[in-house]
Every structure is written in C-alpha cells, then in structure tokens.
Coordinates of C-alpha atoms and ligand atoms in Angstrom, one line a residue:
Chain Q
M1 CA 107.8 131.5 139.8
K2 CA 108.8 130.8 136.4
P3 CA 110.5 127.5 135.8
R4 CA 114.4 127.8 135.6
V5 CA 115.5 126.2 132.1
A6 CA 118.9 125.3 131.1
V7 CA 120.1 123.9 127.8
F8 CA 123.0 121.3 127.4
S9 CA 124.7 119.8 124.6
F10 CA 126.5 116.5 124.1
T11 CA 127.6 114.6 121.0
G12 CA 125.5 115.8 118.0
C13 CA 125.4 118.8 115.9
E14 CA 123.6 120.9 118.5
G15 CA 121.1 121.5 115.8
C16 CA 118.4 120.8 118.2
S17 CA 119.4 123.6 120.7
L18 CA 119.7 125.9 117.6
A19 CA 116.3 125.0 116.5
I20 CA 115.1 126.5 119.8
L21 CA 116.7 129.8 118.9
E22 CA 115.1 129.5 115.5
C23 CA 111.8 129.9 117.2
E24 CA 112.1 133.6 116.5
N25 CA 108.5 134.7 116.6
E26 CA 107.9 132.7 119.6
L27 CA 111.1 133.1 121.5
L28 CA 109.9 136.3 123.4
G29 CA 106.7 134.3 124.4
V30 CA 108.9 131.4 125.6
L31 CA 110.9 133.8 127.7
N32 CA 107.7 135.1 129.3
L33 CA 106.9 131.5 130.4
V34 CA 110.5 130.4 131.6
D35 CA 113.8 131.9 132.8
I36 CA 116.7 130.5 130.8
V37 CA 119.4 130.2 133.3
R38 CA 122.0 128.5 131.4
W39 CA 122.8 128.0 127.8
R40 CA 126.3 127.8 126.1
E41 CA 124.9 128.7 122.7
A42 CA 123.2 131.9 123.8
M43 CA 124.7 133.1 127.2
S44 CA 127.6 132.6 129.5
E45 CA 125.9 132.4 133.0
T46 CA 126.0 129.2 134.7
T47 CA 123.9 127.9 137.6
E48 CA 123.3 124.9 139.4
D49 CA 119.6 125.3 140.4
I50 CA 117.5 124.0 137.4
D51 CA 114.1 123.1 137.1
I52 CA 114.2 121.8 133.6
A53 CA 117.2 120.8 131.8
L54 CA 116.9 120.4 128.0
V55 CA 119.5 118.0 126.8
D56 CA 120.7 117.4 123.1
G57 CA 123.2 115.0 121.7
S58 CA 123.9 111.5 122.6
I59 CA 126.3 110.3 125.4
S60 CA 129.5 109.0 123.7
T61 CA 132.4 109.8 126.0
H62 CA 133.5 109.0 129.6
A63 CA 133.5 112.7 130.3
G64 CA 130.0 112.9 128.9
V65 CA 128.9 110.2 131.4
K66 CA 130.1 112.1 134.3
R67 CA 128.8 115.5 133.0
I68 CA 125.1 114.1 132.3
K69 CA 125.1 112.5 136.0
K70 CA 126.0 115.9 137.3
I71 CA 123.3 117.6 135.3
R72 CA 120.9 114.9 136.7
E73 CA 121.7 115.8 140.1
M74 CA 121.2 119.5 139.6
S75 CA 117.8 119.4 137.8
K76 CA 114.3 118.5 138.8
L77 CA 113.4 117.4 135.2
V78 CA 115.6 116.1 132.5
I79 CA 114.1 116.4 129.1
A80 CA 116.2 114.7 126.1
I81 CA 115.7 116.8 123.0
G82 CA 116.4 115.5 119.4
A83 CA 117.2 112.0 118.1
C84 CA 120.7 111.9 119.3
A85 CA 119.6 112.4 122.9
H86 CA 116.4 110.4 122.4
T87 CA 117.6 107.2 120.7
G88 CA 121.3 107.8 120.1
G89 CA 120.3 108.8 116.6
L90 CA 122.9 108.6 113.9
N91 CA 125.7 108.4 116.2
A92 CA 124.8 104.9 117.4
M93 CA 125.5 103.6 113.9
K94 CA 129.2 103.4 114.9
N95 CA 128.3 101.0 117.7
K96 CA 128.3 98.1 115.6
Y97 CA 132.0 98.5 114.9
G98 CA 134.8 98.1 117.8
M99 CA 135.7 101.4 119.3
G100 CA 139.3 100.9 118.3
E101 CA 138.2 100.7 114.6
V102 CA 135.8 103.7 115.0
K103 CA 138.7 105.9 116.5
E104 CA 140.9 104.8 113.7
V105 CA 138.5 105.5 110.9
V106 CA 137.5 108.8 112.4
Y107 CA 140.8 110.1 113.6
G108 CA 143.5 108.2 111.9
P109 CA 146.4 106.5 113.8
D110 CA 146.3 109.2 116.6
G111 CA 142.7 108.0 117.4
A112 CA 143.6 105.8 120.2
E113 CA 144.1 109.0 122.5
F114 CA 140.5 110.0 122.2
D115 CA 137.8 109.2 124.8
T116 CA 135.1 107.5 122.9
I117 CA 132.6 104.9 124.1
P118 CA 129.7 103.4 122.2
A119 CA 127.1 106.2 121.7
R120 CA 124.0 105.9 123.8
P121 CA 120.7 107.8 124.5
V122 CA 120.7 110.1 127.5
S123 CA 118.1 107.6 129.1
A124 CA 120.6 104.8 129.1
V125 CA 123.0 106.8 131.5
V126 CA 120.4 108.7 133.8
P127 CA 116.6 108.6 134.1
V128 CA 114.8 111.2 131.9
E129 CA 111.4 112.5 132.5
F130 CA 110.6 113.0 128.7
A131 CA 112.2 112.8 125.3
L132 CA 111.4 115.1 122.5
P133 CA 112.2 113.1 119.2
G134 CA 113.2 114.2 115.9
C135 CA 116.3 115.2 113.9
P136 CA 115.9 118.0 114.4
I137 CA 113.1 118.6 116.8
D138 CA 109.8 120.0 115.4
R139 CA 109.4 123.5 116.5
E140 CA 105.6 123.3 117.0
E141 CA 106.2 120.1 119.2
F142 CA 108.8 121.9 121.1
L143 CA 106.6 124.9 121.8
R144 CA 103.7 122.6 122.8
A145 CA 106.0 120.7 125.1
I146 CA 107.2 123.9 126.7
K147 CA 103.6 125.1 127.4
E148 CA 102.7 121.7 129.0
L149 CA 105.6 121.6 131.2
C150 CA 104.9 125.2 132.4
M151 CA 101.3 124.2 133.1
G152 CA 102.7 121.3 135.2
K153 CA 101.8 118.6 132.6
M154 CA 104.0 116.1 131.2
P155 CA 103.9 116.3 127.3
K156 CA 102.5 113.4 125.5
L157 CA 103.8 112.2 122.1
P158 CA 101.7 110.9 119.4
N159 CA 101.8 107.0 119.4
Y160 CA 100.6 106.5 115.8
P161 CA 102.9 106.4 112.8
V162 CA 103.8 109.2 110.5
C163 CA 101.4 107.8 107.7
V164 CA 98.5 109.5 109.9
E165 CA 100.1 113.0 109.2
C166 CA 101.1 112.1 105.7
K167 CA 97.4 111.0 104.9
R168 CA 96.0 114.2 106.5
K169 CA 98.1 116.2 104.1
E170 CA 97.1 114.2 101.0
N171 CA 100.5 113.3 100.1
V172 CA 100.9 110.8 97.5
C173 CA 102.6 107.8 99.3
V174 CA 106.3 107.7 98.2
F175 CA 105.9 103.9 97.8
F176 CA 103.8 104.6 94.9
K177 CA 106.4 106.6 93.3
G178 CA 109.2 104.1 93.6
Q179 CA 110.7 105.2 96.9
F180 CA 110.8 103.7 100.3
C181 CA 109.6 105.0 103.6
M182 CA 109.8 103.9 107.3
G183 CA 106.7 106.0 107.9
P184 CA 104.3 103.2 109.0
V185 CA 106.3 102.3 112.0
I186 CA 107.8 105.6 113.1
R187 CA 106.2 107.9 115.6
A188 CA 104.2 110.7 114.2
G189 CA 104.7 114.6 115.4
C190 CA 106.8 116.0 112.6
G191 CA 103.7 116.7 110.3
A192 CA 105.3 114.0 107.9
I193 CA 107.7 116.6 106.7
C194 CA 110.0 114.2 104.8
P195 CA 107.3 112.6 102.6
S196 CA 105.6 116.3 102.2
F197 CA 108.8 117.0 100.5
G198 CA 108.9 113.8 98.4
E199 CA 111.3 111.9 100.5
G200 CA 110.7 108.6 102.4
C201 CA 110.8 108.9 106.1
E202 CA 114.2 107.8 107.5
G203 CA 112.8 107.1 111.1
C204 CA 114.5 110.0 113.0
R205 CA 111.7 110.0 115.6
G206 CA 112.0 106.5 116.5
F207 CA 109.5 103.7 116.5
I208 CA 106.0 103.9 117.7
D209 CA 105.2 101.7 120.9
N210 CA 104.1 98.6 118.8
P211 CA 105.4 98.8 115.3
N212 CA 104.4 95.9 113.1
K213 CA 108.1 95.3 112.2
N214 CA 107.4 92.1 110.4
A215 CA 104.8 93.6 108.1
H216 CA 107.2 96.4 107.3
Q217 CA 110.1 94.2 106.4
E218 CA 107.8 92.4 104.0
V219 CA 106.5 95.6 102.4
L220 CA 110.1 96.9 101.9
A221 CA 111.0 93.5 100.4
E222 CA 108.0 93.5 98.2
F223 CA 108.7 96.8 96.9
G224 CA 112.1 95.6 95.9
L225 CA 114.7 95.9 98.8
T226 CA 117.3 93.3 99.4
A227 CA 117.5 92.0 103.0
Q228 CA 120.5 94.1 103.8
E229 CA 118.9 97.2 102.5
V230 CA 115.9 96.5 104.8
M231 CA 118.1 96.3 107.6
N232 CA 119.8 99.6 106.7
H233 CA 116.5 101.3 106.5
F234 CA 115.4 99.9 109.9
S235 CA 118.8 100.9 111.7
M236 CA 119.5 104.3 110.3
F237 CA 118.4 106.3 113.2
N238 CA 117.4 103.3 115.4
S239 CA 120.5 101.1 115.6
Y240 CA 121.1 101.6 119.4
K241 CA 121.0 98.4 121.1
E242 CA 121.8 97.8 124.7
S243 CA 123.6 94.6 124.0
E244 CA 126.1 96.6 122.0
V245 CA 127.3 98.9 124.7
Chain M
M1 CA 65.0 114.4 84.3
T2 CA 66.5 116.6 81.3
L3 CA 69.3 115.1 79.4
R4 CA 71.5 117.5 77.4
A5 CA 74.8 117.0 75.5
I6 CA 77.7 119.0 75.7
D7 CA 81.2 118.8 74.0
Y8 CA 84.6 119.1 75.5
Q9 CA 85.1 122.7 74.7
A10 CA 81.7 123.6 76.4
V11 CA 82.8 121.5 79.5
L12 CA 85.8 124.1 79.8
A13 CA 83.6 126.8 79.3
L14 CA 81.4 125.7 82.0
I15 CA 84.3 125.2 84.5
Q16 CA 85.4 128.8 83.5
S17 CA 82.1 130.4 84.0
L18 CA 81.6 128.5 87.4
M19 CA 85.1 130.0 88.4
Q20 CA 83.7 133.6 87.9
E21 CA 81.3 133.1 90.8
A22 CA 82.8 130.5 93.3
K23 CA 85.7 128.6 94.2
V24 CA 85.8 125.4 91.9
V25 CA 87.6 122.2 93.0
A26 CA 88.0 119.3 90.7
P27 CA 90.5 116.2 90.3
H28 CA 94.1 117.0 89.2
Q29 CA 96.7 114.5 88.3
R30 CA 99.4 114.0 91.0
E31 CA 103.1 112.9 90.6
G32 CA 103.0 109.2 90.5
E33 CA 101.1 106.9 88.3
R34 CA 97.4 106.8 88.8
Q35 CA 97.2 109.4 91.7
W36 CA 94.7 112.2 91.7
S37 CA 93.6 114.8 94.4
F38 CA 90.8 117.3 94.5
E39 CA 92.4 120.8 94.2
E40 CA 91.3 124.3 93.3
V41 CA 91.0 124.9 89.6
T42 CA 93.2 127.7 88.3
E43 CA 93.3 126.4 84.7
P44 CA 90.2 124.5 83.5
A45 CA 92.5 122.5 80.8
N46 CA 94.3 121.1 83.9
V47 CA 91.4 119.3 85.3
C48 CA 91.2 115.6 84.8
L49 CA 87.9 114.2 84.4
E50 CA 89.1 110.7 83.5
Y51 CA 90.4 109.4 86.8
T52 CA 89.5 106.4 89.1
S53 CA 89.9 107.8 92.5
T54 CA 91.6 110.7 94.4
V55 CA 93.9 110.1 97.4
L56 CA 91.4 111.8 99.8
P57 CA 87.6 111.9 99.1
P58 CA 85.9 115.3 98.4
K59 CA 84.7 115.1 101.9
K60 CA 87.7 117.2 102.7
Y61 CA 85.6 120.2 101.5
A62 CA 82.8 119.9 104.1
F63 CA 84.8 118.3 106.8
P64 CA 88.5 119.5 106.5
T65 CA 91.5 117.3 107.6
Q66 CA 92.2 120.0 110.3
E67 CA 89.9 122.7 111.3
R68 CA 89.6 125.3 114.1
F69 CA 86.1 125.3 115.5
L70 CA 86.3 127.2 118.6
R71 CA 88.3 130.3 119.7
Y72 CA 88.5 131.2 123.6
E73 CA 89.9 133.3 126.2
L74 CA 90.7 132.1 129.6
G75 CA 91.2 134.2 132.8
E76 CA 89.0 136.4 134.8
S77 CA 86.1 136.4 132.4
P78 CA 86.3 133.5 130.1
K79 CA 84.9 133.8 126.5
A80 CA 84.3 131.3 123.7
E81 CA 83.1 131.8 120.2
P82 CA 82.5 129.2 117.6
I83 CA 84.4 129.3 114.3
I84 CA 82.4 128.4 111.2
E85 CA 84.4 129.0 107.9
A86 CA 82.2 128.5 104.9
E87 CA 82.3 129.7 101.4
P88 CA 80.4 129.0 98.1
L89 CA 82.0 126.0 96.4
V90 CA 81.6 124.1 93.3
L91 CA 82.8 120.3 93.4
F92 CA 83.4 119.4 89.9
G93 CA 83.9 115.8 88.6
V94 CA 82.7 113.8 91.7
H95 CA 82.2 110.0 91.2
T96 CA 78.9 108.3 92.3
C97 CA 80.5 106.5 95.1
D98 CA 81.7 110.1 96.4
I99 CA 78.4 111.5 96.1
Y100 CA 76.9 108.6 97.8
A101 CA 79.2 109.1 100.6
L102 CA 78.5 112.8 101.0
N103 CA 74.8 111.9 101.2
C104 CA 75.5 109.3 104.0
L105 CA 77.5 112.0 106.1
D106 CA 74.6 114.4 105.7
I107 CA 72.7 111.9 107.7
A108 CA 75.4 111.1 110.2
M109 CA 76.4 114.4 110.9
T110 CA 73.0 115.8 111.7
D111 CA 71.7 112.9 113.5
E112 CA 72.0 113.3 117.1
H113 CA 74.3 116.3 117.4
V114 CA 73.9 118.6 114.3
D115 CA 77.5 119.6 113.2
P116 CA 77.2 123.3 112.2
N117 CA 80.4 123.5 110.3
W118 CA 79.4 120.5 108.1
V119 CA 75.9 122.0 107.6
A120 CA 77.1 125.5 106.7
R121 CA 79.6 124.2 104.0
R122 CA 77.2 121.6 102.6
K123 CA 74.6 124.3 102.1
Q124 CA 77.1 126.4 100.0
M125 CA 78.1 123.5 97.9
R126 CA 77.2 122.6 94.4
I127 CA 78.2 119.4 92.8
V128 CA 78.8 118.3 89.2
G129 CA 79.1 114.5 89.1
V130 CA 81.0 112.7 86.3
D131 CA 80.8 108.9 85.6
C132 CA 83.8 106.6 85.7
L133 CA 84.9 103.2 85.0
P134 CA 86.2 101.0 87.8
D135 CA 90.0 100.0 88.5
E136 CA 90.7 96.6 90.2
Y137 CA 89.9 98.0 93.6
C138 CA 86.5 99.5 93.0
F139 CA 83.3 97.5 94.2
C140 CA 80.6 100.1 93.7
A141 CA 78.5 97.7 91.7
S142 CA 78.2 95.4 94.8
M143 CA 77.6 98.2 97.2
G144 CA 74.7 99.6 95.1
T145 CA 76.6 102.9 94.6
A146 CA 77.5 102.6 90.9
T147 CA 74.5 105.1 90.4
V148 CA 73.1 107.6 92.6
H149 CA 69.7 109.5 92.6
E150 CA 70.4 112.8 94.6
G151 CA 73.2 114.8 95.9
Y152 CA 74.2 116.5 92.7
D153 CA 73.1 119.2 90.3
L154 CA 74.7 118.0 87.2
F155 CA 75.9 114.7 86.2
L156 CA 78.2 114.0 83.3
T157 CA 78.5 110.7 81.4
P158 CA 81.1 110.3 78.8
V159 CA 79.8 109.5 75.3
D160 CA 81.7 110.2 71.9
G161 CA 82.9 113.7 71.5
G162 CA 81.8 114.9 75.0
Y163 CA 79.3 114.1 77.7
V164 CA 75.7 113.7 78.3
V165 CA 74.5 115.9 81.0
E166 CA 71.8 115.1 83.5
V167 CA 70.3 118.3 85.0
A168 CA 69.1 117.4 88.3
T169 CA 68.3 120.7 90.1
E170 CA 67.5 124.4 89.4
A171 CA 71.0 125.2 90.5
G172 CA 72.3 122.9 87.8
E173 CA 70.0 124.4 85.2
E174 CA 71.3 127.9 86.1
M175 CA 75.1 126.6 85.7
L176 CA 74.3 125.8 82.0
T177 CA 73.0 129.2 81.2
N178 CA 75.3 130.6 78.4
I179 CA 77.0 127.1 77.9
P180 CA 76.2 125.7 74.5
T181 CA 74.4 122.3 74.9
K182 CA 72.1 120.4 72.7
E183 CA 69.4 117.8 73.3
A184 CA 70.9 114.4 73.8
T185 CA 70.3 112.2 70.9
S186 CA 68.9 108.5 71.2
A187 CA 72.3 107.4 70.3
Q188 CA 73.9 109.3 73.0
V189 CA 71.4 108.0 75.6
A190 CA 72.1 104.4 74.4
Q191 CA 75.8 105.1 75.0
V192 CA 75.0 106.3 78.6
K193 CA 73.2 102.9 79.2
A194 CA 76.2 101.1 77.6
H195 CA 78.7 103.1 79.8
L196 CA 76.9 101.9 83.0
N197 CA 76.7 98.3 81.7
K198 CA 80.5 98.5 81.5
K199 CA 80.8 100.1 84.8
M200 CA 79.0 97.4 86.3
Q201 CA 81.1 94.6 85.2
Q202 CA 83.4 94.2 88.3
E203 CA 85.5 91.3 89.3
H204 CA 86.0 92.8 92.7
K205 CA 82.6 91.9 94.3
L206 CA 80.7 90.7 97.2
D207 CA 79.2 87.2 97.4
C208 CA 75.9 88.3 98.7
D209 CA 73.3 91.0 98.0
V210 CA 74.4 94.1 99.9
S211 CA 71.0 94.5 101.7
T212 CA 71.7 91.2 103.6
L213 CA 75.3 92.2 104.6
P214 CA 74.4 93.1 108.3
L215 CA 72.7 89.7 108.9
H216 CA 76.0 87.8 108.2
F217 CA 77.7 89.9 111.0
S218 CA 75.5 88.2 113.7
G219 CA 77.7 85.1 114.3
V220 CA 81.2 86.3 113.4
A221 CA 82.4 88.5 116.4
D222 CA 84.6 85.7 117.9
S223 CA 85.8 84.3 114.5
E224 CA 89.5 83.7 113.7
L225 CA 88.9 85.6 110.4
W226 CA 89.8 88.9 112.1
E227 CA 93.2 87.9 113.5
Q228 CA 94.0 86.3 110.0
H229 CA 93.3 89.3 108.2
A230 CA 94.9 91.8 110.8
E231 CA 98.2 90.0 111.0
R232 CA 99.9 92.4 108.6
C233 CA 98.1 95.4 109.7
Y234 CA 100.4 98.4 110.8
S235 CA 97.5 100.2 112.6
C236 CA 98.5 103.0 110.5
G237 CA 94.9 104.4 110.1
T238 CA 95.3 105.0 106.4
C239 CA 92.2 103.1 105.5
N240 CA 90.0 105.4 107.7
L241 CA 91.8 108.6 106.8
V242 CA 91.3 108.2 103.1
C243 CA 87.6 106.8 103.5
P244 CA 84.8 109.1 102.4
T245 CA 82.3 107.7 104.9
C246 CA 84.5 108.1 108.0
I247 CA 83.7 110.7 110.5
C248 CA 85.6 110.3 113.6
Y249 CA 88.0 113.3 114.7
D250 CA 90.3 114.2 117.5
V251 CA 90.0 117.3 119.3
L252 CA 93.2 119.2 120.2
E253 CA 93.6 122.5 122.4
Q254 CA 96.0 125.1 120.9
L255 CA 96.8 127.2 123.7
N256 CA 98.7 130.6 122.8
L257 CA 102.1 131.2 124.3
A258 CA 100.7 133.5 127.0
L259 CA 98.5 130.5 128.1
D260 CA 95.5 132.9 128.4
G261 CA 93.5 131.7 125.3
G262 CA 93.6 129.7 122.3
E263 CA 91.6 127.5 119.7
R264 CA 90.1 124.2 119.7
V265 CA 90.9 122.3 116.7
R266 CA 89.7 119.0 115.2
V267 CA 91.7 116.6 113.1
W268 CA 90.7 113.4 111.3
D269 CA 91.1 110.3 113.4
S270 CA 91.0 106.7 113.0
C271 CA 89.6 103.6 114.9
M272 CA 92.6 101.5 113.6
L273 CA 95.0 103.5 115.7
E274 CA 96.3 101.8 118.8
E275 CA 95.2 104.5 121.4
F276 CA 91.7 105.3 119.7
A277 CA 89.8 103.3 122.2
T278 CA 91.9 104.4 125.1
V279 CA 89.8 105.9 128.0
A280 CA 90.8 108.5 130.6
T281 CA 91.9 105.8 133.1
G282 CA 94.5 104.4 130.6
E283 CA 92.5 101.3 129.9
N284 CA 92.4 100.4 126.2
F285 CA 89.3 98.3 125.3
R286 CA 90.5 97.4 121.8
E287 CA 94.0 96.7 122.3
E288 CA 94.6 94.1 119.6
R289 CA 94.9 94.9 116.0
S290 CA 92.3 92.2 115.2
Q291 CA 89.8 93.9 117.7
R292 CA 90.3 97.3 115.9
L293 CA 89.8 95.7 112.3
R294 CA 86.8 93.9 113.5
H295 CA 85.3 97.1 115.0
R296 CA 85.9 98.9 111.7
F297 CA 84.0 96.4 109.7
F298 CA 81.1 95.9 112.2
R299 CA 80.9 99.7 112.3
K300 CA 80.6 100.1 108.5
Y301 CA 78.8 97.1 107.5
S302 CA 76.7 96.5 110.4
Y303 CA 76.1 99.1 113.2
L304 CA 75.6 102.1 111.0
F305 CA 74.0 100.1 108.2
T306 CA 71.4 98.9 110.8
R307 CA 71.0 102.2 112.4
Y308 CA 70.6 104.2 109.0
G309 CA 69.4 101.6 106.7
Q310 CA 72.3 101.9 104.2
P311 CA 75.8 100.7 104.1
Y312 CA 78.6 103.2 105.5
C313 CA 81.0 102.2 102.8
C314 CA 80.5 103.3 99.2
G315 CA 82.7 100.8 97.5
C316 CA 85.3 103.4 96.5
G317 CA 88.3 101.0 97.3
R318 CA 90.4 103.9 98.7
C319 CA 91.2 101.8 101.8
V320 CA 92.8 98.9 99.9
R321 CA 94.2 101.0 97.1
Q322 CA 96.3 102.9 99.7
C323 CA 96.9 100.2 102.3
L324 CA 100.5 99.0 101.9
V325 CA 99.7 95.6 103.2
H326 CA 96.7 95.3 100.8
I327 CA 94.1 94.7 103.6
D328 CA 91.0 94.6 101.4
P329 CA 87.3 94.9 102.4
V330 CA 85.9 92.6 99.8
P331 CA 87.7 89.3 100.7
I332 CA 87.1 90.1 104.3
L333 CA 83.5 90.7 103.8
N334 CA 83.4 87.5 101.7
D335 CA 85.0 85.4 104.7
V336 CA 82.3 86.9 107.0
I337 CA 79.6 85.8 104.5
A338 CA 81.1 82.3 104.2
E339 CA 81.6 81.9 107.8
S340 CA 78.0 83.0 108.7
Q341 CA 76.7 80.6 106.0
K342 CA 78.7 77.7 107.4
G343 CA 77.4 78.8 110.9
A344 CA 73.9 78.6 109.5
T345 CA 74.4 75.3 108.2
V346 CA 75.8 73.9 111.3
R347 CA 72.9 75.4 113.2
G348 CA 70.3 74.2 110.7
A349 CA 71.8 70.6 110.9
Ligands
SF4_1 S1 104.9 108.2 102.2 FE1 105.5 107.1 104.1 S2 104.5 108.2 105.7 FE2 103.5 108.7 103.9 S3 101.8 107.3 103.7 FE3 103.5 106.4 102.5 S4 104.6 105.1 104.0 FE4 103.1 106.3 105.1
SF4_2 S1 109.4 112.0 108.3 FE1 110.7 110.5 109.3 S2 112.7 111.2 109.0 FE2 111.5 112.9 108.5 S3 111.4 114.3 110.4 FE3 109.6 112.9 110.3 S4 110.4 111.0 111.5 FE4 112.2 112.2 111.0
SF4_3 S1 84.0 102.8 93.1 FE1 82.6 103.1 91.4 S2 81.9 105.2 91.4 FE2 83.8 105.0 92.5 S3 85.5 105.5 91.2 FE3 85.1 103.4 91.2 S4 83.8 103.0 89.4 FE4 83.7 105.2 90.1
SF4_4 S1 94.3 98.0 107.2 FE1 96.1 98.8 106.1 S2 95.7 100.8 106.0 FE2 94.3 100.2 107.7 S3 95.4 100.5 109.5 FE3 96.0 98.3 108.8 S4 97.7 98.7 107.6 FE4 96.9 100.7 107.7
SF4_5 S1 85.7 101.3 103.7 FE1 87.1 101.5 101.9 S2 85.9 101.0 100.1 FE2 84.5 101.5 101.8 S3 84.0 103.7 101.7 FE3 85.7 103.5 103.0 S4 87.5 103.6 101.8 FE4 85.8 103.3 100.3

C-alpha cells in the first residue's frame, strides 16, 4: 500500500507546496511512491484518512489553530515543510509588535476585524514528527525525505552549519567580500545556495542544535555590524519565541 | 638535477602546449581580495602564478569534494560496480606545502586500505610546482615544507624576467620539448637561493623543532588550553574542509526514486563537526568543542606523525586563513610546547 499523502497550506506564500509541483522531472516518480489524496494547489478531492500530512505556512489565526488540530487528528504523520511551518519564519517577525498594532499597519483602520494571533510554527500547536526547513524547501532534500518516509525511516537533517556545504563548493566566504552571513550557526542542507550566489545566508533553515551564538555575535561585530544590526541578522527567520505568544 | 631558465612568454607557451594533451588546472584569482582557487585553464593568460593560497587545496583533483564511487541495483539479484573516474591531468602552479600534502596522502591513502580512486587519479597526474612567498598565515618554514624533494615533474622559482625550472622527471623533460628554455645562469641560480632565504623569513613559527613536536603532546591531553582555544569555535568544520592533509569523508546512499538502485557517494567530512564521533547507539564520544579541537591537533601532530614519521600538516595556514574566529594552529602548538616544557620542569624538580 502506498502511503496516502495530503498537502495543507497555512499562513505563508505557499511557495513550499509549489516547490513540490516544481519537481517536474521527479513528480511522476514521487507519484509512484505515494498517493496524493488531498491538495488544494493541485486537486479538488478531499479525504480524512491520511498517512502523511505535509503542512506549509505558520499558524497565525484562531481558525488556523482549529484546522491544524483537525489535521493532526486525521493524520498518522504531520510533517512541517518550509521555514514558516518549521520556525514561524518571516511571519514571526510581527510577534514583537502588539497584534492591534500589526492589524492597523497591515490592514488599516478596519484591521480590528481580522482574526490574527502571533505567528507560530506548527510544532507550537500540535506535535509534528518532522520538519523540513528552508524558505523555500530544498528540492533534493524534499525528495530524499519522501523516499525515506516511504521506506519507513524518519528523515534526518544535517546538524552542521551551512559553512560545510559552502566550503565543499569552494565559495569565497562572503565575509571576505565585505558581506555578512549567518552560515556558521545555521543548519546546512540547502547546498549553501545563498553564498553560492554571492549573498550571505539569512538563516532560513534555522539554527543547528548547538550554535555558538556568542562567537557569531562577536564575529558580526568584528566585521562592523552594530549591536542592533547583529540582532536583526539573528532574528530575520528565527525571531519566534514562545514567550511572545 | 637539471636547471633551465624560462621567460614569461615561454611559460604561457608551456601551458598552451600542455592543454593540447590534457586538462590543465591552475590557480585563478577569485572575487574578493587575496582569494584564489584551482580551476581548469581555458586561457593561459588568466592563470595567476603569484598567489599565496587557494581556498581549497589541489587535493580536490585526486579526492573530489563529492564523488560517486559505487553504483548498485537492489531487488532479486543485487549488483554493484565500482565507479572510478580518472583522466590525465596537469596541476600547474602548485606550492611546496601542497606538494608535500599530496605526498602525505599518497601514504595515508594506500596504507591499510588502498583507495583505488585516489590511486587512479594520482597515476594520471603531472605536477608543475611554483615557488611562493609567505603571507602572515603560512608556517611552512617551521613545518619543514618550504622545500620538497619529490612529487613534482617541474618546479618553477621566480627570478628576474621569468623562472628557473628544475626538471625533476622524464615527464617533466617531455613537457619542455618545443618550449624555448636556456641554461640557468649562475646569477639566476643565486636568485633561486635568495628566494628561498626570503621565503624562510617567517614570523609565524613554532617554538620547537618540528621533529620533536609529537613528544610535547604526551602530557597535554587534560590541559585547559583546549578549552581556552575552543571557546570561540563554531564547530563549522572549515579548518578541516580546507586542509590539504585531511582525508575524512562521509558516505551517503543516493537511492533512485523507484527505490530499486542507486549510487554510493562520499563527501568531505570534518572531525570538528558535532556529530562526527557519534556512533550508531547515539553516543557521542567527543561531545565538547574542546574535545574535538584536541582530537584534531593530536591527530595531525601526534598520532599520524608518530605512525608515518612526518607531520600531517604542511603549514599552509588555510585553516586559520578561513576560520572566522581565527583559531590558529601556531599559537596552539606553542601553548602545547610551553605546557609540556612546564610539566617537564615540574617533573624534573
Ligand atoms: S559565506 Fe557564510 S556559509 Fe559560506 S563559509 Fe562564509 S560564513 Fe560560512
Ligand atoms: S543559505 Fe541560508 S538563507 Fe539561503 S537557503 Fe540556505 S539556510 Fe536559507
Ligand atoms: S605555506 Fe609556504 S609553501 Fe605554502 S603558500 Fe605559504 S609560503 Fe608557500
Ligand atoms: S576552528 Fe574555526 S574553522 Fe575550525 S571548526 Fe572551529 S570555528 Fe570552524
Ligand atoms: S592544519 Fe591548517 S596549516 Fe596544517 S595543513 Fe591543514 S590547513 Fe594547512
């Protein structure tokens, strides 16, 4: 029996579920491995018997909280995909403002009507079996995870920083070109794609298990960032804090 | 030893003629100040022979950063065949430290287990060395690697108007067929000596003779120095990944989507990474950054040194050059030396 897979989207750009559709050459192979039983982006069917729920987007409304709880009940495995679902992503930046202020800024005077709560990762609302990081997710990593799930294995993420993949590609470190990078404390797996295109890593995949944050604050400062700028670098994709919600 | 003299034009002609028969790789300038890497030559004039150090060592041509080495089919009748991809290659413009490192790895890669991929590539490799002057990170003078005596076919030392060429092998002799060279004059030979003298002037140096280095490691395993030096360490692995004498790799299975076959791939690994020493049971026997830093140093300057009779560090300085928190082997080794001497005095008293 092929595992029954469903895809659900919450607050985010839905870029991660689209990234799955973009696996053009491999999509047929994926469909040989799994049955896609529910997916708003690609089909109209609905079912409530799900082996693997792939969830993108962060949870940022009361309605969303209810819906993800329902999905959890219907599904054997819940897999968060993409930065929004994994860490709260960029959405969690709004959490440091009051929700009233956020509604006002985003929607103007009518904002009070909107159902918005501080954005949180899926795991803050329901247990998740696994999270696939990245903004958007990495295609290769997604395919690897699907293969592993089909073999009954839980996928494993690298627990080393982006610098490893950056060095294997022989990139010139962006720090030596006057730029800044979060790579030394951020989990690899994207193939160091941003430094490979000459941009510093912004941390979309979240921290490794034991990041040396002190060292990195010192390095960013040594290369010329102010304390506030250092904070901004640390919080871009990784600002979600339980204390704020 | 034959010494010839060759001018700049003839060096370009030499590269051009080598390109007719093989892939030629040489240092090229990268974006950013003082950054170079070995890349395939498409235009001889773009080769940069005056450089201090490339991001990755030329080791990558014998042991690629990522390489498929086994192809297999699963199912009813499983099959597996090794993949060995090798081609004739000329490494042009290699420094003495990197030549030393390749020689080191020839030993390590054929010791207990012969690495067929390494051997196949090294067999088809010809090397043209070039001499250099150190930057603030180099410490080849201390490591005894500012000169090498084997592992190259030609070796160029810059002198006025061009290079003096040492022809070390028959293959080297052949490379020079059709290339205009002259006999090196005594003035040029004197310049070669002067160049070496200048290269040996290094501020970045060890406080002991390199041959005694392993002895100093006997009493420092429990020293606090490892913690002190590891405090700022990211465990990012950069120091190993850029190191010309590191040989650790991780093995990955790349199954196809039908899950009925695939390829086995190896990628460069690093003993500084948190999970490097995690075993199947989940236990990590080098959990602390300081333990991993200590292991790296014991390995390069003690275990392998003792086993093979030569240091597994060529003093190229890449590790500290690329380390964002400036963890430098020289002050660490000097702390090891100081500590062991202190211990010796205490024990002797
Ligand atoms: S560019 Fe970033 S990821 Fe790459 S080596 Fe430098 S700090 Fe690490
Ligand atoms: S380099 Fe950093 S920001 Fe870019 S994709 Fe990778 S983790 Fe995300
Ligand atoms: S370590 Fe020595 S041989 Fe290597 S680049 Fe520096 S000066 Fe040249
Ligand atoms: S010593 Fe430097 S390069 Fe090596 S792992 Fe630590 S921080 Fe990274
Ligand atoms: S340990 Fe550092 S100096 Fe020694 S060979 Fe490796 S990169 Fe070069």
